[in-house]
mmCIF file of C-alpha atoms in Angstrom:
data_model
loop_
_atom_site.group_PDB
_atom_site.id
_atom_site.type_symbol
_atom_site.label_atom_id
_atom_site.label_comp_id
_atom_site.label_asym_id
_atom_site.label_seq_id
_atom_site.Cartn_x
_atom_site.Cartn_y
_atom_site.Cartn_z
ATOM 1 C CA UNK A 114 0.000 0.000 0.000
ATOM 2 C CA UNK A 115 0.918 3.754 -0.933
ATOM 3 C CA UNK A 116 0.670 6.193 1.613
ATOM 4 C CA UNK A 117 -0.249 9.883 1.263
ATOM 5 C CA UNK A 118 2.262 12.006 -1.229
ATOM 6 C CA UNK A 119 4.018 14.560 1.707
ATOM 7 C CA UNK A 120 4.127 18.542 1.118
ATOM 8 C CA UNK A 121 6.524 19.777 -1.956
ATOM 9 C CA UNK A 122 9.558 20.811 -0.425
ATOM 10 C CA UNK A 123 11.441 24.492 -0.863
ATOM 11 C CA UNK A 124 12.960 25.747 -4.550
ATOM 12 C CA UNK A 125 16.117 24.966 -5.213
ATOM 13 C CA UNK A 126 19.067 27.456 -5.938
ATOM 14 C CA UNK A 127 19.083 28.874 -9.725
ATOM 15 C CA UNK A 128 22.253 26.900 -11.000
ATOM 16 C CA UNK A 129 25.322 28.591 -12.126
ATOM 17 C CA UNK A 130 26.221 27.208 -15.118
ATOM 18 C CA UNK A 131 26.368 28.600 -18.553
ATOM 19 C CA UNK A 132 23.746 29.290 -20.548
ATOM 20 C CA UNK A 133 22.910 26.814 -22.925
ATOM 21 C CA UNK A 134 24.084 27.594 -26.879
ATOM 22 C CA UNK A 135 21.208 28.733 -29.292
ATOM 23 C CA UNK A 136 19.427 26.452 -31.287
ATOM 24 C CA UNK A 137 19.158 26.829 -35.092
ATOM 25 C CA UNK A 138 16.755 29.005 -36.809
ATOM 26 C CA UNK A 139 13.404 27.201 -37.810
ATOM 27 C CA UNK A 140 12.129 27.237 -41.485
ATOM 28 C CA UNK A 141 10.508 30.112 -42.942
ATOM 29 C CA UNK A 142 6.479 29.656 -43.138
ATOM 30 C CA UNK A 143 4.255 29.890 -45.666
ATOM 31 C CA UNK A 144 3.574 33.072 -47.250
ATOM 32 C CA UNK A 145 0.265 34.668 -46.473
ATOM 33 C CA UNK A 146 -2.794 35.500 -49.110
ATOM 34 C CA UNK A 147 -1.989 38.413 -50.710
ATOM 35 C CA UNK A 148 -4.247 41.523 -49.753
ATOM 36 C CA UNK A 149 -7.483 43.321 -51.836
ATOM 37 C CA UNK A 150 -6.109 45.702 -54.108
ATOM 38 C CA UNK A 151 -6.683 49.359 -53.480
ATOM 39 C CA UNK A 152 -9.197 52.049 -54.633
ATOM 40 C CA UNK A 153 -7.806 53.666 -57.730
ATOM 41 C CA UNK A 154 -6.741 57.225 -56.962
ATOM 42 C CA UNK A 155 -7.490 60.258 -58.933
ATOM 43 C CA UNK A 156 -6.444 60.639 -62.491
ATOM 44 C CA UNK A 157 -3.714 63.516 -62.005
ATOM 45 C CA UNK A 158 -3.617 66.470 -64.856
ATOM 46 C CA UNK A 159 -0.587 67.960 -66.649
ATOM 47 C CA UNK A 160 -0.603 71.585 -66.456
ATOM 48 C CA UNK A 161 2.046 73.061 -69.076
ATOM 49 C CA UNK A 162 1.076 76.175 -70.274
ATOM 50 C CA UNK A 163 3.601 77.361 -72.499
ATOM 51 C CA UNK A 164 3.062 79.989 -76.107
ATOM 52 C CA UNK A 165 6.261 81.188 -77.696
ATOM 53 C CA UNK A 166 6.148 83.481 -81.235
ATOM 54 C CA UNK A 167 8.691 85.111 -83.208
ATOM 55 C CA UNK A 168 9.126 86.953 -86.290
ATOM 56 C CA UNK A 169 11.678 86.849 -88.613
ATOM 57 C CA UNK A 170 11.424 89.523 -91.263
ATOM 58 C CA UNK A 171 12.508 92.804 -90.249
ATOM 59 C CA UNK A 172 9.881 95.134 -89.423
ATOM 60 C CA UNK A 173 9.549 98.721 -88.311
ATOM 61 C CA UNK A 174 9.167 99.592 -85.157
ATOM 62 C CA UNK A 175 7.535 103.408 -83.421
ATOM 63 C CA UNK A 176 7.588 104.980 -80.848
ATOM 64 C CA UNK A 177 3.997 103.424 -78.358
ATOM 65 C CA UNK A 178 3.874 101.251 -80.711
ATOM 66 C CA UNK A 179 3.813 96.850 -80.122
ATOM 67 C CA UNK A 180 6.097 94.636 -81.999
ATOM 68 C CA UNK A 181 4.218 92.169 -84.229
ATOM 69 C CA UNK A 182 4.966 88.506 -83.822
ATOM 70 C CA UNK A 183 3.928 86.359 -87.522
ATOM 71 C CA UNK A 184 3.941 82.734 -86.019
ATOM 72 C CA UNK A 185 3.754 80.793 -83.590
ATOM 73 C CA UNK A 186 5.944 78.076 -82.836
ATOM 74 C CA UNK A 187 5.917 75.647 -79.757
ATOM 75 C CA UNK A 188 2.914 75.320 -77.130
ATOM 76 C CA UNK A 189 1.313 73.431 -74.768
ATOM 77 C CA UNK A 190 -1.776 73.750 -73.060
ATOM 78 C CA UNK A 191 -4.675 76.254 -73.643
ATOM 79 C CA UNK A 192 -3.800 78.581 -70.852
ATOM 80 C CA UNK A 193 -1.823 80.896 -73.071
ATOM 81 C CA UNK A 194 -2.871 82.594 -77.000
ATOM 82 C CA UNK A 195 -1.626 84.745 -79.379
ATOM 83 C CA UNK A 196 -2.974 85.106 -83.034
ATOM 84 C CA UNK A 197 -0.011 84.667 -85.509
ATOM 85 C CA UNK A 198 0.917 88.159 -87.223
ATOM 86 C CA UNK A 199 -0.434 89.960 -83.552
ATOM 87 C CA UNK A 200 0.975 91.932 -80.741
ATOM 88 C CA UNK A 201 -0.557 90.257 -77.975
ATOM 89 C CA UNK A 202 -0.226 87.059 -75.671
ATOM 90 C CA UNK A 203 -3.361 86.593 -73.009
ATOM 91 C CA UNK A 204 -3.116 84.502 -70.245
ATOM 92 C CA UNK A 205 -5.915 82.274 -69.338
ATOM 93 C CA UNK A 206 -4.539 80.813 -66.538
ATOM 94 C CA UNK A 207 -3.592 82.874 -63.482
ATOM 95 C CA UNK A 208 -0.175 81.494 -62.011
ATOM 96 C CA UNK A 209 3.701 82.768 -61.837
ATOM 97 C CA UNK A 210 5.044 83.119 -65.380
ATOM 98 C CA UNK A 211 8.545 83.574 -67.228
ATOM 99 C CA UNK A 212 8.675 85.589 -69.845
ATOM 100 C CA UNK A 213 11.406 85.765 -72.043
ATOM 101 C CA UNK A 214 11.892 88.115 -74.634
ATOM 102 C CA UNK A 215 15.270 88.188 -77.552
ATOM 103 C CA UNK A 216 15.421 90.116 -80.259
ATOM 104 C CA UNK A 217 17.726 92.300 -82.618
ATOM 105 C CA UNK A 218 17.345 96.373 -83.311
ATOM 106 C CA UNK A 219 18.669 98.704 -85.873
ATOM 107 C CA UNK A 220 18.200 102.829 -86.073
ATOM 108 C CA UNK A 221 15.637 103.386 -88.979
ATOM 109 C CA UNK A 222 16.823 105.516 -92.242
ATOM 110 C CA UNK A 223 16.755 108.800 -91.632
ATOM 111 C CA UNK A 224 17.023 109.155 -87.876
ATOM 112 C CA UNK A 225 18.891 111.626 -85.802
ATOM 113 C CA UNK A 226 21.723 110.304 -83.497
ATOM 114 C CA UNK A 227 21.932 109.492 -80.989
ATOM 115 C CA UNK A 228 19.013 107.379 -80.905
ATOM 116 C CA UNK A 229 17.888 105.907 -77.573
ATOM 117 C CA UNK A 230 15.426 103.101 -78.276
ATOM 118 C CA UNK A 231 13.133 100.960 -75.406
ATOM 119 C CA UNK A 232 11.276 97.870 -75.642
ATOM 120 C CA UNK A 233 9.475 97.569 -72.638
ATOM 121 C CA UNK A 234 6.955 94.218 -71.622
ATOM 122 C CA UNK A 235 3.545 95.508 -70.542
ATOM 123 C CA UNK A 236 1.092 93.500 -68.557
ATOM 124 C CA UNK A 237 -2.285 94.394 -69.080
ATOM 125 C CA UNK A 238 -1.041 98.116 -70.222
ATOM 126 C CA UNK A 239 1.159 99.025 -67.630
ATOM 127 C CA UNK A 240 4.811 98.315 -68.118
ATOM 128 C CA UNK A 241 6.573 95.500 -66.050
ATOM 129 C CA UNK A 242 9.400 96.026 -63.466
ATOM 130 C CA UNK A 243 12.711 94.914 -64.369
ATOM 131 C CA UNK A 244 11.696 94.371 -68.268
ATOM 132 C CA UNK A 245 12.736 96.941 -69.999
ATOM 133 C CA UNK A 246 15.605 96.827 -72.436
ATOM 134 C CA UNK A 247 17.031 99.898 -74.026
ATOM 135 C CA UNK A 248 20.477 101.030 -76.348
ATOM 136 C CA UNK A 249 21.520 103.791 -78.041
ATOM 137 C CA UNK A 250 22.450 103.905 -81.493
ATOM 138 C CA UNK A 251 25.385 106.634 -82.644
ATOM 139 C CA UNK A 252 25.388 105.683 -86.381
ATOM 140 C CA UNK A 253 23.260 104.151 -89.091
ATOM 141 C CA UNK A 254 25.249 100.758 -89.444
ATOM 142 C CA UNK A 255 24.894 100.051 -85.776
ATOM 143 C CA UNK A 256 22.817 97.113 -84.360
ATOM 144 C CA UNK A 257 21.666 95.739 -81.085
ATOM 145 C CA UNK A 258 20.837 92.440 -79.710
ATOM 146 C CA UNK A 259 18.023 92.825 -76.388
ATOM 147 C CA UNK A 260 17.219 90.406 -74.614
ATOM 148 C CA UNK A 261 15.141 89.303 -70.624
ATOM 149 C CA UNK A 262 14.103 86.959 -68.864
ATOM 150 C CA UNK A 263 12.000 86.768 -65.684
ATOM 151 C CA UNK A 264 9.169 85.959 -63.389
ATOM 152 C CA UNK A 265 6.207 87.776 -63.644
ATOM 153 C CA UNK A 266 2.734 87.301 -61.282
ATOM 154 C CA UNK A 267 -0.608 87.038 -62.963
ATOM 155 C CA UNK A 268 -3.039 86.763 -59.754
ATOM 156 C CA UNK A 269 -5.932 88.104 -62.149
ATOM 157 C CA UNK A 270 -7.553 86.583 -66.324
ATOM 158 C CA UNK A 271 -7.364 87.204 -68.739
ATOM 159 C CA UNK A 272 -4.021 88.729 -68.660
ATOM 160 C CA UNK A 273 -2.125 91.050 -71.719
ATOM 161 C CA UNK A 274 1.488 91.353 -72.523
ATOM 162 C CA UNK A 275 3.307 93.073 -75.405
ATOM 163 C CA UNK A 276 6.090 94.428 -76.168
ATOM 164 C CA UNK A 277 6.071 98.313 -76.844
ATOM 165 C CA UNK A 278 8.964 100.359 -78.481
ATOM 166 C CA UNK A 279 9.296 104.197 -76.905
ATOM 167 C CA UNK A 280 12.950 106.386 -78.013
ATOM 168 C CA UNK A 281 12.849 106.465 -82.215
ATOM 169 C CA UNK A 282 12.290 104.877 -85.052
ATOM 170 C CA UNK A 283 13.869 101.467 -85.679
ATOM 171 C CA UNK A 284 13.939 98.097 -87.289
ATOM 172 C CA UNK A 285 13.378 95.393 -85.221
ATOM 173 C CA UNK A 286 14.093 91.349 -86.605
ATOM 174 C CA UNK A 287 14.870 87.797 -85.388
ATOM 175 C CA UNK A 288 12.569 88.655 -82.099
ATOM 176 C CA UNK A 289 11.312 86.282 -79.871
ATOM 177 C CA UNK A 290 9.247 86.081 -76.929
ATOM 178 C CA UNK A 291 8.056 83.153 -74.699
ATOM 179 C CA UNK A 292 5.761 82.655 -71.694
ATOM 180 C CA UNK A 293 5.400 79.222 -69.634
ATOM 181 C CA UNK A 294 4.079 78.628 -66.371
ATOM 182 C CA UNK A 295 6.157 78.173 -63.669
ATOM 183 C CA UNK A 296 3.912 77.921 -60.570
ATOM 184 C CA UNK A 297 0.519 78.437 -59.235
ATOM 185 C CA UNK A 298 -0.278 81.844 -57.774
ATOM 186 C CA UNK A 299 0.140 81.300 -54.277
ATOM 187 C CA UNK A 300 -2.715 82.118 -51.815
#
């Protein structure tokens, strides 16, 4: 016969001995079902606005008057127009613009010298800050090459810019002038 089992006795120490060495690393399990597939997000929108026109032939140019631009050449988007053979480029779109203008000048025949002639960019009539070109001429053979670039804000649309001659009469050829959108107006 068994008797009864006595009471379990006190802990022992914790022994002293080293640890054990790691075991090796189990296998890799099963990869899990892949998940649903997101919603499809918004189709996004390019926004390049960009016009640029030049003219070739030499033209005349007066005094308050705009220098004519006969084509077109590259462009994207509709934010920006200008009618081949025109003066004028509207903006559709309002945003922060460059506008670059080159071109070459000449005195007219039969001008007094000196001869101090200005092409200045006008937005919307008034003339832009920090594009205005200018040279004086001191004889009939001399020429000119004009040229800027720069940012320009157009919070409000539709928006005009030309170019405008002031000083004398001259001959203007080879000119070029480009807008594209840089950035949105900021807030």
């Amino acid at each position: 016969m068994t008797g009864a089992t006595g009471p379990t006795g006190p802990t022992g120490a914790t022994g002293t001995g080293a640890t054990g060495a790691t075991g090796p690393t189990g296998a890799t399990g099963a990869t899990g079902p892949t998940g649903a597939t997101g919603a499809t997000g918004a189709t996004g929108t390019a926004d390049t606005q960009l016009l640029s026109a030049y003219s070739t032939p030499s033209a005349p140019g007066t005094a308050g008057n705009a220098l004519l631009f006969d084509l077109n050449g590259a462009s994207s988007g509709t934010g920006i127009t200008h009618t081949p053979g025109d003066s004028d480029f509207t903006v559709e779109d309002p945003g922060i613009y460059t506008v670059a203008f080159h071109g070459n000048l000449a005195p007219a025949s039969g001008v007094n010298f000196p001869l101090n002639v200005i092409l200045e960019l006008q937005q919307n009539g008034t003339v832009v800050p920090g594009a205005v070109v200018q040279h004086t001429f001191h004889t009939s053979p001399d020429t000119a090459t004009v040229a800027f670039s720069l940012p320009v804000d157009v919070p409000s649309v539709p928006a005009t810019f030309r170019i405008v001659g002031e000083g004398g009469n001259f001959i203007y050829s080879e000119v070029t002038m480009t807008l594209y959108k840089v950035a949105e107006t900021s807030a």
